[in-house]
Coordinates of C-alpha atoms (C1' of nucleotides) in Angstrom, one line a residue:
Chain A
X26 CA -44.6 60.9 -7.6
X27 CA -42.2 60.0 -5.2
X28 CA -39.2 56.9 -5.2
X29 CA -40.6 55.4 -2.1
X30 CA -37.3 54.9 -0.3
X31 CA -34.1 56.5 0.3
X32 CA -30.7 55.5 -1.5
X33 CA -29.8 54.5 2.4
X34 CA -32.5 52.2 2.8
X35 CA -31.8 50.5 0.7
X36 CA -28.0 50.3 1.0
X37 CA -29.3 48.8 4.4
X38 CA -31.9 46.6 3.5
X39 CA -29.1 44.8 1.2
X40 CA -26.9 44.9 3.8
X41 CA -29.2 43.4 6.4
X42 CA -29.9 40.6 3.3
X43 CA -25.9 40.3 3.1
X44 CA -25.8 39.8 6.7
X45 CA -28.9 36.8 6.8
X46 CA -26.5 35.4 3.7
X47 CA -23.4 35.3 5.7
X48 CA -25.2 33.6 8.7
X49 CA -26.5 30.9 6.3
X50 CA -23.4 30.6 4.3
X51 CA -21.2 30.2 7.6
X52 CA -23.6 27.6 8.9
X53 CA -24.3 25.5 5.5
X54 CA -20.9 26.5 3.8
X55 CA -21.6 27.3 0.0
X56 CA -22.5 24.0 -2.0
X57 CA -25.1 23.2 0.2
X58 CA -27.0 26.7 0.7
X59 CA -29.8 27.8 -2.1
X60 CA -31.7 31.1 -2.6
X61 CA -34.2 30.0 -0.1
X62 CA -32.1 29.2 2.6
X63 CA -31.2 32.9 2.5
X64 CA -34.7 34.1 1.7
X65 CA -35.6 32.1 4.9
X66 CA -33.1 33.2 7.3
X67 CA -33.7 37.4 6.6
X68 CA -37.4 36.8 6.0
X69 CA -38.1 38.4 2.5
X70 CA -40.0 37.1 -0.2
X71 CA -38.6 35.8 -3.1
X72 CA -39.0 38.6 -5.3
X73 CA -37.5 40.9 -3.3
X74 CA -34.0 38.7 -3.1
X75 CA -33.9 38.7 -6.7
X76 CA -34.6 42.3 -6.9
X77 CA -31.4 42.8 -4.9
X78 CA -29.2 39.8 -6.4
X79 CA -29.0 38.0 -9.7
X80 CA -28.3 34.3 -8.1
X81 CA -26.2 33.0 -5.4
X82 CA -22.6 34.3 -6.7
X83 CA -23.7 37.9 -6.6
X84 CA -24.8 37.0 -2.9
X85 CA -21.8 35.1 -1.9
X86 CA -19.7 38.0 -3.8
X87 CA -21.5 40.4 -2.0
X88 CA -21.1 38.8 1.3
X89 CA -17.2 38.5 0.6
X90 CA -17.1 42.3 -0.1
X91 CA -19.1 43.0 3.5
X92 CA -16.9 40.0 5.1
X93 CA -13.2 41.5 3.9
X94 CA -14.0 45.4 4.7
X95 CA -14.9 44.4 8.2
X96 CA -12.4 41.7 8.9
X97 CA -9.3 43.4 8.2
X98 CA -6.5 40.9 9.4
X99 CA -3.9 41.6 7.2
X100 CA -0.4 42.5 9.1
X101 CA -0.3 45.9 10.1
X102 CA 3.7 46.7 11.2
X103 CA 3.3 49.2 14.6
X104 CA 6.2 51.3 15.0
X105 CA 7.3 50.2 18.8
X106 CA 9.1 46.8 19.6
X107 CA 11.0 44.7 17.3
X108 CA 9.2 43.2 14.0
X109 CA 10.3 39.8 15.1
X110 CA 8.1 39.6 18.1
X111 CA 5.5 41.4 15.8
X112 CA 5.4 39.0 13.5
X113 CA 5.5 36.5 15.8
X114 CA 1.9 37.6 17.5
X115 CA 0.8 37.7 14.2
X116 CA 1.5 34.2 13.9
X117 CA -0.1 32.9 17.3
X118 CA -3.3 34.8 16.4
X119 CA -3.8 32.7 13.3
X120 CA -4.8 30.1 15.7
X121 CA -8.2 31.5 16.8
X122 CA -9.1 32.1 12.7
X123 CA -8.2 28.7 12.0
X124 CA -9.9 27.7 15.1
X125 CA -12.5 29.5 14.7
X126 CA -13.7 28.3 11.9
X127 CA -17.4 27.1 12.2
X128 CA -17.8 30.6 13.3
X129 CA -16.3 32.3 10.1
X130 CA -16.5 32.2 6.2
X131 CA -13.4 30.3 5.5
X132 CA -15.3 27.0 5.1
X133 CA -17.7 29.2 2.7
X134 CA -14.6 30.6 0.6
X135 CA -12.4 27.6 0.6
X136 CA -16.2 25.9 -1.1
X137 CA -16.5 28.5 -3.3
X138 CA -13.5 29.1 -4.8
X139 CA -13.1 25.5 -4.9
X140 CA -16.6 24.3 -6.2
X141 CA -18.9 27.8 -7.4
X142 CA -19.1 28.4 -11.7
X143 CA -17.6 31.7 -11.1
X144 CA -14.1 31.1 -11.0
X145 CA -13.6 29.5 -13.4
X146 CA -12.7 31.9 -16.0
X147 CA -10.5 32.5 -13.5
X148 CA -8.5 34.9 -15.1
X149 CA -11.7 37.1 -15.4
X150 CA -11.9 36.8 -11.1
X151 CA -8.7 39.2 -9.7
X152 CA -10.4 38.5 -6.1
X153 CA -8.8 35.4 -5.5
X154 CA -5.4 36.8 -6.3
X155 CA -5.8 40.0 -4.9
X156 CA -6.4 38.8 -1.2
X157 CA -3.2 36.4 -1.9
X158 CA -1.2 39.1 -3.5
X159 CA -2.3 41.4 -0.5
X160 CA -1.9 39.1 2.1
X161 CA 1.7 38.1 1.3
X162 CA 2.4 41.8 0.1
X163 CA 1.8 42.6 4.0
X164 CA 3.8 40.2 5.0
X165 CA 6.5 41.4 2.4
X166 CA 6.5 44.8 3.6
X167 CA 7.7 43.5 7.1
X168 CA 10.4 41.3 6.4
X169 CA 11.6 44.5 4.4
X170 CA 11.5 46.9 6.9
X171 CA 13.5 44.2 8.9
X172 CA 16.1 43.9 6.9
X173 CA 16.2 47.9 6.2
X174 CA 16.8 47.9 10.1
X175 CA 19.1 45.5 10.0
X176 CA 17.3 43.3 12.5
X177 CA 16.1 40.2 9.7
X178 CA 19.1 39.1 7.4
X179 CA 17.4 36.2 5.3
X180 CA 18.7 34.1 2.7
X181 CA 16.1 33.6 0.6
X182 CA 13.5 36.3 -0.9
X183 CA 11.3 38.2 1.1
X184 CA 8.4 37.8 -1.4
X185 CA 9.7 33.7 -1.3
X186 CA 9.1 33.9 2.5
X187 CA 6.0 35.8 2.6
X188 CA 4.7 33.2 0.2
X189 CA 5.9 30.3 2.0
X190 CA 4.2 31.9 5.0
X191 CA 0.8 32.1 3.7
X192 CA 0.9 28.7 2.1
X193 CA 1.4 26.9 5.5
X194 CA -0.8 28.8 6.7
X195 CA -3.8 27.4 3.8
X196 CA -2.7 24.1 4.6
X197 CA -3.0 24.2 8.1
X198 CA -6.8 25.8 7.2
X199 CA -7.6 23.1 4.9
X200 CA -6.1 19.7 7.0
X201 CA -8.0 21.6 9.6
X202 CA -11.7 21.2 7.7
X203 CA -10.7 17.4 7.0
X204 CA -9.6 16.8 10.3
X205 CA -11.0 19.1 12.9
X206 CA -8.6 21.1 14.9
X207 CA -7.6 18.7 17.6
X208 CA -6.3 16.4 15.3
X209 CA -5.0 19.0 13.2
X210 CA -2.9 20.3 16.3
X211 CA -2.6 23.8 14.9
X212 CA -1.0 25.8 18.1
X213 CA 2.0 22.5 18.1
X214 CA 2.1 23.5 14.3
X215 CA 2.3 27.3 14.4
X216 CA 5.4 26.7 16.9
X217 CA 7.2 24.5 14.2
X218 CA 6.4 27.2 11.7
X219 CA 7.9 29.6 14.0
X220 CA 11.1 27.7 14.3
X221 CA 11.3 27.4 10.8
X222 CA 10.2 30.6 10.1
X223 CA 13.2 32.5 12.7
X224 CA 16.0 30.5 10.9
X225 CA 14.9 31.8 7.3
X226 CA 14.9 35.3 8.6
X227 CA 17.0 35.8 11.2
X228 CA 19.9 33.6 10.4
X229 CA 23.0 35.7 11.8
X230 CA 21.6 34.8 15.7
X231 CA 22.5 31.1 14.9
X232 CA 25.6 31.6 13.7
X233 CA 27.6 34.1 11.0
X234 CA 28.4 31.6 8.6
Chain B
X6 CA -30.6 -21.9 -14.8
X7 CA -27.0 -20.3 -14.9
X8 CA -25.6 -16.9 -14.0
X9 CA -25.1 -15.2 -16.6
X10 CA -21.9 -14.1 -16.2
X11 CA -18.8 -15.2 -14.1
X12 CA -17.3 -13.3 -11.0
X13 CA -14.2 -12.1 -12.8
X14 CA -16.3 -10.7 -15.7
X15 CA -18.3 -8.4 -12.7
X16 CA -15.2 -7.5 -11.4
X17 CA -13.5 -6.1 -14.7
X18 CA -17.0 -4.4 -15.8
X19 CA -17.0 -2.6 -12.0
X20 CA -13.2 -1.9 -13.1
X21 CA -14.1 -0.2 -16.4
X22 CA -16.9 1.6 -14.8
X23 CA -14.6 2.9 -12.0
X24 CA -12.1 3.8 -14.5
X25 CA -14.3 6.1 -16.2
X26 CA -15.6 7.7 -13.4
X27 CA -12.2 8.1 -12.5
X28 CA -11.9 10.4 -16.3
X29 CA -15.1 12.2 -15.4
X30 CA -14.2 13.3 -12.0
X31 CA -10.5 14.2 -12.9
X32 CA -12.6 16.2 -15.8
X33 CA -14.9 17.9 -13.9
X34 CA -14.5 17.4 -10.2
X35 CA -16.8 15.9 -8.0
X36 CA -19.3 18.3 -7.3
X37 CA -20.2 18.9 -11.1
X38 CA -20.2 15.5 -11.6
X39 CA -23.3 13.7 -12.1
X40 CA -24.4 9.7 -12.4
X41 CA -25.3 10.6 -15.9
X42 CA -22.1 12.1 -16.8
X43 CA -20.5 8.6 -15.8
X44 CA -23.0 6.9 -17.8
X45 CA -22.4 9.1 -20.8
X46 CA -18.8 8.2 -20.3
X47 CA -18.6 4.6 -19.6
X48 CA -21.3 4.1 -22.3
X49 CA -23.5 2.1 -19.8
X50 CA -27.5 2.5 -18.7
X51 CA -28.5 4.1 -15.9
X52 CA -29.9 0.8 -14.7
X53 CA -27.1 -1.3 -15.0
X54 CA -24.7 1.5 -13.1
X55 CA -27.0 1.6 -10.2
X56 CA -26.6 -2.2 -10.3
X57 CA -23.0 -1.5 -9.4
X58 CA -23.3 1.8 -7.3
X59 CA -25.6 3.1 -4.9
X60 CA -25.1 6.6 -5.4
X61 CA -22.0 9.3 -7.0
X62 CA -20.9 9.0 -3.2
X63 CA -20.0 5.2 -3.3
X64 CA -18.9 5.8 -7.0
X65 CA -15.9 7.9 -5.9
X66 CA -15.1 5.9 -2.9
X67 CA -14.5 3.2 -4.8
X68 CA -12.5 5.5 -7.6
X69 CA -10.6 6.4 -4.3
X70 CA -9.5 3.0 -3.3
X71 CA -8.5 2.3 -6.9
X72 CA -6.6 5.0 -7.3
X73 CA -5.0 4.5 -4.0
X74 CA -3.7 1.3 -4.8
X75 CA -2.1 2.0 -8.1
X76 CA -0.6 5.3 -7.2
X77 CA 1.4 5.1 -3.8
X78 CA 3.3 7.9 -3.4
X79 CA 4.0 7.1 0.4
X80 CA 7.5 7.5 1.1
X81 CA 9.6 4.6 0.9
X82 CA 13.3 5.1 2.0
X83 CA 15.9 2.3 1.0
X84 CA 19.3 1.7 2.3
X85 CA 21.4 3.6 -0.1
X86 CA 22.7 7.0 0.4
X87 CA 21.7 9.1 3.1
X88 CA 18.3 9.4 4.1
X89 CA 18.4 13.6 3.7
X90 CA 18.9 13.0 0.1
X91 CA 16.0 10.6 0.1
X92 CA 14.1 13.0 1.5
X93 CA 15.2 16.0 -0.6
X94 CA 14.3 13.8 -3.5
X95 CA 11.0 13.1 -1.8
X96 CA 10.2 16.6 -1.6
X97 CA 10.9 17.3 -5.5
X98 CA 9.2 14.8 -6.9
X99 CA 6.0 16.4 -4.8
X100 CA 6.6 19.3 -7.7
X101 CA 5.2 16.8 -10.3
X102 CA 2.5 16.0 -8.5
X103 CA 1.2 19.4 -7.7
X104 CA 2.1 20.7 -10.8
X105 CA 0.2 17.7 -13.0
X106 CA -2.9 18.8 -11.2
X107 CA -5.2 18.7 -14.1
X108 CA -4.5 15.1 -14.8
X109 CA -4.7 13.7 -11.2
X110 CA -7.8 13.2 -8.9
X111 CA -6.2 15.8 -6.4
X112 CA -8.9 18.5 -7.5
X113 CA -11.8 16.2 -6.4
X114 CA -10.9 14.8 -3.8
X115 CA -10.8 18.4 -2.6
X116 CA -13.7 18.8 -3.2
X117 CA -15.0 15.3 -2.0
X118 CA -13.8 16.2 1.2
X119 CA -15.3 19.6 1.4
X120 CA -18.5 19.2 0.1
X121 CA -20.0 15.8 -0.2
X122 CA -22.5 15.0 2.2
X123 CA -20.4 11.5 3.1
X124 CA -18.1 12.8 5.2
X125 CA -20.4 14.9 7.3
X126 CA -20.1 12.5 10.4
X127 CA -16.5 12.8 9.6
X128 CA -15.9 10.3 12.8
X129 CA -17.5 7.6 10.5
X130 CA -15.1 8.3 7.6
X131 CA -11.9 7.6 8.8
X132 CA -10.8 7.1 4.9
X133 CA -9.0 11.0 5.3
X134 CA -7.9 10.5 8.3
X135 CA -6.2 7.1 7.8
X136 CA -4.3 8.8 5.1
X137 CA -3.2 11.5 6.5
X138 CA -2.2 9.7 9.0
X139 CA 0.0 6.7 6.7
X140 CA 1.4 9.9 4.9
X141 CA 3.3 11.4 8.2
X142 CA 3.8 8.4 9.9
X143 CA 6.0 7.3 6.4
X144 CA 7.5 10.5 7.1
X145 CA 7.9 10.3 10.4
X146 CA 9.6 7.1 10.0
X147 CA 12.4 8.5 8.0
X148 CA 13.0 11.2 9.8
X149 CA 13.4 8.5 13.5
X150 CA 15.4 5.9 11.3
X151 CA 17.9 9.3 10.7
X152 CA 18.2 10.1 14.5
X153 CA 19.3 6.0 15.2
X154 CA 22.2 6.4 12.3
X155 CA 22.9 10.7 14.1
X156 CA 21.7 11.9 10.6
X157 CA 19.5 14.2 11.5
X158 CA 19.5 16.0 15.2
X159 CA 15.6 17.5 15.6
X160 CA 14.7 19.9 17.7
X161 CA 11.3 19.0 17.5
X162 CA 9.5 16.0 17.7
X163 CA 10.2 14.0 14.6
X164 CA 5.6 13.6 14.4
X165 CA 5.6 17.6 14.4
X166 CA 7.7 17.6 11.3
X167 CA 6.1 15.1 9.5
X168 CA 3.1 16.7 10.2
X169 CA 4.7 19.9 9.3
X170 CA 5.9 19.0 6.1
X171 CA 2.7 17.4 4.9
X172 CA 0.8 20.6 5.8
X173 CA 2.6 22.8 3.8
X174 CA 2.6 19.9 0.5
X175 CA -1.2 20.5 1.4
X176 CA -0.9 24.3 1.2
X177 CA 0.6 24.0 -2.2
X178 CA -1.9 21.9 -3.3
X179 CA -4.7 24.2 -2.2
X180 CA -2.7 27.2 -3.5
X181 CA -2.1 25.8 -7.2
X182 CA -6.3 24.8 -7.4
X183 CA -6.5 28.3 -6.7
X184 CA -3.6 30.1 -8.1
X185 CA -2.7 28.1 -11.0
X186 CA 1.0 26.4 -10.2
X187 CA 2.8 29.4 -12.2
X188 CA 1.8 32.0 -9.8
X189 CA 2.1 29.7 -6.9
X190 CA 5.7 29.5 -7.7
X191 CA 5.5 25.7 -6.9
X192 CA 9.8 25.2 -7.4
X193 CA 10.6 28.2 -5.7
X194 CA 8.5 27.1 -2.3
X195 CA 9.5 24.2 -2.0
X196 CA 12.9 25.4 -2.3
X197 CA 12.1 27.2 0.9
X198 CA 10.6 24.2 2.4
X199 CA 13.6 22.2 2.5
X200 CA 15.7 25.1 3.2
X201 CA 13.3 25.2 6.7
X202 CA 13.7 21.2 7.0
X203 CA 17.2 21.7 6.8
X204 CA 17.3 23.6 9.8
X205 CA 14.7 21.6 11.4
X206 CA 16.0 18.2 10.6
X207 CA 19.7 18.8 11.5
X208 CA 20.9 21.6 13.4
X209 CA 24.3 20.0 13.7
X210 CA 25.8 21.2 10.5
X211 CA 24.8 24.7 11.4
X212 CA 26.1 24.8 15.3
X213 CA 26.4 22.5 18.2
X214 CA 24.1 24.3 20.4
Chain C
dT2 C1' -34.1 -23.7 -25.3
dA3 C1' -35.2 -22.3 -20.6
dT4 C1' -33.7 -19.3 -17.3
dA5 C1' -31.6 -16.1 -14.3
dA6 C1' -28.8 -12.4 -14.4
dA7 C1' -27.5 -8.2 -16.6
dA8 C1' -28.5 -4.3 -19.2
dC9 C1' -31.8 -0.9 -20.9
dG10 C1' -34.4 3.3 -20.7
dA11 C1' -38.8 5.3 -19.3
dC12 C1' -40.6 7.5 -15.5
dA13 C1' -42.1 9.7 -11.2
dA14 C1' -40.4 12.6 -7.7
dC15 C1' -37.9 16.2 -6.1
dA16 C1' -35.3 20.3 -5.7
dA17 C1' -33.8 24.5 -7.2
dT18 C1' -33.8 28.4 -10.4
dG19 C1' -35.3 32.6 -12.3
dT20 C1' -39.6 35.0 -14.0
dA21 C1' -44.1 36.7 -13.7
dT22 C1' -48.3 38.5 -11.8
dA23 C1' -51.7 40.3 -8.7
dG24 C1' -52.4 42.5 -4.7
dT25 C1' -50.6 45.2 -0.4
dT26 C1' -47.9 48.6 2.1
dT27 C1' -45.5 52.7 2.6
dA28 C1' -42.8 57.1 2.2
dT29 C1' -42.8 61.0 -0.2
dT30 C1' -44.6 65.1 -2.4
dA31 C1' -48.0 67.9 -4.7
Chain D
dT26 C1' -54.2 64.5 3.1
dA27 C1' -54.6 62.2 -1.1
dA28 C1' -52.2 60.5 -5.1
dT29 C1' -48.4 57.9 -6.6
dA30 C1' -44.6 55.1 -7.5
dA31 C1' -41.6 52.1 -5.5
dA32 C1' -40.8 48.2 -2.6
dC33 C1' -42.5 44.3 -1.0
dT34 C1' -45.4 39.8 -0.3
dA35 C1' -47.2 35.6 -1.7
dT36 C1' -47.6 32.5 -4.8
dA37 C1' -47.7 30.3 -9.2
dC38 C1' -45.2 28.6 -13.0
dA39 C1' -42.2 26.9 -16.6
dT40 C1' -37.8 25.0 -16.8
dT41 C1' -33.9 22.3 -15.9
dG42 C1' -31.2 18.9 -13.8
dT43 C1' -30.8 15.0 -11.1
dT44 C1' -32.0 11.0 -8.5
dG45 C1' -33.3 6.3 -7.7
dT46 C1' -36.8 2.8 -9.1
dC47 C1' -39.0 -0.5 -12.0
dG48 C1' -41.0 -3.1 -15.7
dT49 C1' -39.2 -4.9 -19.9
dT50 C1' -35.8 -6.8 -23.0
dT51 C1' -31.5 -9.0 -24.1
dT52 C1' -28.1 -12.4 -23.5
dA53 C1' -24.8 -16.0 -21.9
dT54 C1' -24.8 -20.2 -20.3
dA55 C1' -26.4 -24.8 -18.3

DNA sequence: TATAAAACGACAACAATGTATAGTTTATTA
DNA sequence: TAATAAACTATACATTGTTGTCGTTTTATA
């Protein structure tokens, strides 16, 4: 009388599934992958997936879950140099996610949350808005400690500016699945949201008024 | 021995058709959509719509070239007034736009162009990119005729903010599918978008150098 | 009224889902 | 080390939804 296997194993034996998911659902985005695809790719047997997941939300959820704890990208203010140039990096490194991006999830997620019955009772689905809320939160937190030190004076809100951050940002992820990223010209782009982005903060090194 | 029914009548039946589709996919999007829903909706047989359309593909291409024909919202600038008004107006109006969401094909074609299998040798579609394309180059032309007249005084190449601008509408868009246009604070961004345009656009207001 | 086109709707084929069952493997523990 | 219960395999199955085709029926006109 004995449960065959550890808690553990199986924490990693659904982990190992998540992982096989994640390589599907990067390669196939999320429309296009079924139950087998994953079943195929981490070579279990149907009945085993299902023991593991109800259908293919709980997977993709799953795989979200695994995807955000390891991919932490949110801003994380250091304590040395100024925020501007900070932020600034911050902003050149979106490149390589957006470039990235047959190599990542966001093709998956933009699907998904696009496309997937899950969301639509969307007020029943935080996720969506608690990685934006996050994300600009970060972002926020910043442009605040800027201004507290006296280095960022901007005219608008820092929550307005956060936001309009992030929402470049989605578009520039989006024209780049229609259009690919040459076309899409994303480093020439970043550096026009950079010029934009030093006058809404950092007006008083233009001029005083 | 006669036809049994003229050219124009074929043409207004394919109209009908398209104009229901049209209602379904603005309904339901495009990858919940199905032949039979269209059928349902246009009251038609399943015969006599494959007669018409080859597949749901087709179907919404030709709902797309309808509904760009009747609904240009390219820029058109006119000789009155100056052109940053025109602009700013420009930019407002894309409000109503975003925000009437539920009632335009925006949602689908989102989808469309994520997840249909048409676009997948995206070099053979050049549909997207053709539009994209008209959309900043009616930008861009405003933006050149205002450097002729000493309107506006870029720092950046008038393309780049075209390109720019259009990004970030796109980032709305993508933001109020996902968001819902309350919390994407729709007003207030683009409020910061032309604030941005102002400084990209004409740097001679603020200082001469 | 003959006829060719247009519309109808049944149908076969397929793909995917989630469940179920019988038999096999395996780690634990008595 | 043998018994046992859980995990797993392999496969079958009913169900559902969708697609595209095809033989038949209807219908507008010459």
């Amino acid at each position: 009388m004995a449960p065959k296997v550890s808690e553990e194993y199986k924490k990693k034996r659904e982990r190992e599934l998540i992982e096989a998911a994640r390589k599907v659902f990067i390669e196939k985005g999320f429309v296009h992958t079924s139950m087998q695809d994953i079943m195929d790719k981490a070579g279990i047997s149907r009945g085993a997936l299902y023991s593991y997941f109800d259908n293919i939300d709980h997977v993709f959820i799953e795989v979200l879950k695994y995807d955000d704890q390891k991919d932490i990208q949110y801003f994380v203010p250091s304590d040395e140099g100024p925020l501007w140039l900070q932020l600034k990096n911050w902003v050149e490194e979106q490149q390589y996610y957006i470039e990235a991006i047959d190599h990542t999830l966001l093709y998956a997620k933009a699907e998904f949350f696009l496309s997937s019955n899950y969301p639509n009772d969307k007020d029943n689905f935080p996720y969506i808005f608690e990685r934006y809320n996050k994300t600009t939160e970060a972002i926020e937190v910043v442009l605040n400690e800027g201004m507290r030190k006296g280095e960022f004076r901007p005219q608008q809100s820092t929550r307005s500016i956060a936001r309009y951050l992030i929402t470049f940002i989605n578009g520039l992820m989006l024209d780049t699945f229609q259009l690919g990223h040459e076309r899409t010209k994303v480093k020439d782009q970043l550096s026009v949201l950079l010029f934009s982005l030093e006058k809404l903060i950092n007006p008083n090194t233009q001029n005083e008024e």
